[in-house]
Each structure stands twice: as C-alpha cells, then as structure tokens.
Amino acid sequence: NPGFAGVAILPLALGIGATTTIFSVVDGVLLTPLPYDHPEELVRVWPEQTFSKSLLTDFRPEVPFLQGLAAHRYESFTLPGDGLGEPEEFWGGEVSFDHFQVLGVSPVLGRGFMPEDEAPGQGKVVVLSHGLWERRFGADPDMLGRTISMGEGEGARRTVVGIMPKDYRPLYETWQLWVPFQIDPSNFSDFAGTASLRLVGRVAEGMSPEAASLRFNEVARRITEEKSWISDENKALAGVQPLKEAILGDVQLRLLILLGSVGLVLLLACINVANLLLVRGQGRERELGIRLAVGAGRGRVVRQLLTESLVLGLVGGAMGLLLAFWSLPELV
C-alpha cells in the first residue's frame, strides 16, 4: 500500500529531520566545549565595558586571581598583490602579547608574541592563520622570518613569526591573522583616549568564575572610582563571566526552546503514525483472521506487523537524516 506508506513516512521524515538538525546545532554550540585548553577557566572580563590601553595597564598588576588578562580588538588588514594574486582585505586581531597563552594555544610553526612586542617601535611581527598561510602563500615552509606588506608605507611591513594550527578556532571566525598592539603612554589618544579593547582572562587554579567576579568587582570599583567617563551603572556590572556564556548570550535559551519545539514535532509525528497504524490494523482484521485460520501463529503475525512498522521507521529515519544533511549547512 504505497499511499499509506507515503502518508506514514512523510511526518516521520520531517520530525526526525528537524530534530536531528536542531540537535546537531545544539550539540555543536551548547554541549561541545570551546576548543581551548581547560575552557571552563576562561572568562570574559567586564563584558559590558571596553578597555583603553591605559585602563588595561591599571588592571594588570591588580588581578592576581586571574592567570592572565589578554586584550583584543578587531582590525582590518590589506595584503597587496605582490605577485601572489589580487589585493585582499580581511579581518584580523590586534591583541596583547599574552593572547595565545591565555587561550592555551600555540602556533604550529614558529612562536607567538612576547612582552617586548608591546614596546613602542617594536612588535613589527605577525602570526598567520593556517588557512591564510595555505591559501595566500601556498603553505610555504620557509614563510617564517619573511617580511610581508600589510598596507601602504614602510610601517606596514611585518615579519611572519608564527603559523597557527589547522584546527585552531579563533575567538572570531573571521580573523585570519594577528598582530601585537603597542602600549605607548606618550601617545595619549591611543593610550587613554580610545576604549576599544575586549578582555579575556583565565581564572587562577582553585578559584571559581563566581569568586573571581566578586574580587574583580572590588578591584574595578577601586581603580575606576575617579574615572567619571565610566557610569556608576557600568561600574556596578564589573566582573567576569564564563567565556562560553558570554559568547552565546541569549542564543543558548533560543536554541533550547527550538530543540523543545522540534521535539514536540517529532512526538506529534509519532502519534500520527501510531494512529494511522491503528486505523489500518482495524481495516486488516479480515486479512489477519484468514492468516490465523490457515495456520499462522500469533507470534508470526506479530512479527509481520513489527517488520512492517520497522520498515516504515527505517525509511522515515533515512529520509529524515537526508533532510538534516541538506538543511544543516544552511542553518549553520
């Protein structure tokens, strides 16, 4: 009965496909830990407040309950053609020297940044993502130590000191390279006049993010007491937040609601198919009676009905997985 089979398989395929797709997203976003060393120790520092380099300098020696305090911000870079293809503009990170150390990652080739890279006039270096190294420079093993141009003028030339691993996931997916920022107190506009840094820290061993948040709040209130450009409401929010929680925001609740919704869709599909099978079973009373009359045992009849249901379930499941395979890339 292909008509009945189609009516039964379709809701199963939709329910299984939707549930599989959404659960795959929930697993990748909510259940899978961040791809860093001991990700449960990583925190976003004062999530509602951007930092100036001056404020970062004030905080660094005052937070021993954090193993590291790394700053970063978005930056746009341009690679000219130079015989390597068309000029290309893309996003990267301008970061503090301890950015990779705090995240617990290291370049697969070369080195990361060092404290002296933050000194004025120093730090003309760059770390490339594995993808950029392969795509733009043909995975040249002699890339380390080579100077590349990243814009106009002599000041835009930087020396490649590291290549990140292929599986490294940056804090922002669009980042394809990293450069160290420089801290120059004599340059007021850059040192104290611009607040564009986001901070990530790692809580000290044996300390919970909650305890670190309370201690950070105390330090922040003391350091910013006379800084009128930070509102009292913002000062009250000073603290740390688990990095994954900070990245997800309200996406976590939305995904869980969505997963519950598609779970109900699957439940309704199963109920509908069960009702269809019950109705069809009532219409097959004569057929089953004849089978029993000519010698079929009850066990054999039950096995036949279970086999039919199993076939419907397997076909519906296969179509659902195919639907998930098609829809998951678009949803991501």
Coordinates of C-alpha atoms in Angstrom, one line a residue, residues 78-90 126 128 131-143 146-151 157-158 160 177:
T78 CA 45.1 44.5 3.4
L79 CA 47.5 42.2 1.6
P80 CA 48.6 43.8 -1.7
G81 CA 49.0 41.7 -4.8
D82 CA 52.9 41.4 -4.9
G83 CA 52.6 38.7 -7.5
L84 CA 50.5 36.5 -5.1
G85 CA 47.2 37.3 -6.6
E86 CA 44.7 40.1 -6.3
P87 CA 44.9 42.6 -3.3
E88 CA 42.8 41.2 -0.5
E89 CA 41.2 42.9 2.5
F90 CA 40.2 40.9 5.6
V126 CA 52.5 38.9 12.5
L128 CA 49.1 33.9 10.2
G131 CA 44.1 28.9 6.2
L132 CA 45.7 32.2 5.1
W133 CA 49.1 30.6 5.0
E134 CA 47.9 27.8 2.7
R135 CA 45.6 29.9 0.5
R136 CA 47.7 33.0 0.1
F137 CA 51.3 31.7 0.5
G138 CA 51.0 28.1 -0.8
A139 CA 51.9 26.7 2.6
D140 CA 55.5 27.7 2.1
P141 CA 57.5 26.1 4.8
D142 CA 60.1 28.9 4.6
M143 CA 57.5 31.6 5.4
R146 CA 59.8 36.5 5.7
T147 CA 58.6 40.2 5.7
I148 CA 55.2 40.8 4.1
S149 CA 53.4 44.1 3.4
M150 CA 50.1 44.7 5.0
G151 CA 49.2 48.1 3.6
R157 CA 55.7 45.7 6.7
R158 CA 55.8 42.9 9.3
V160 CA 56.0 36.4 10.0
L177 CA 46.0 36.9 11.2

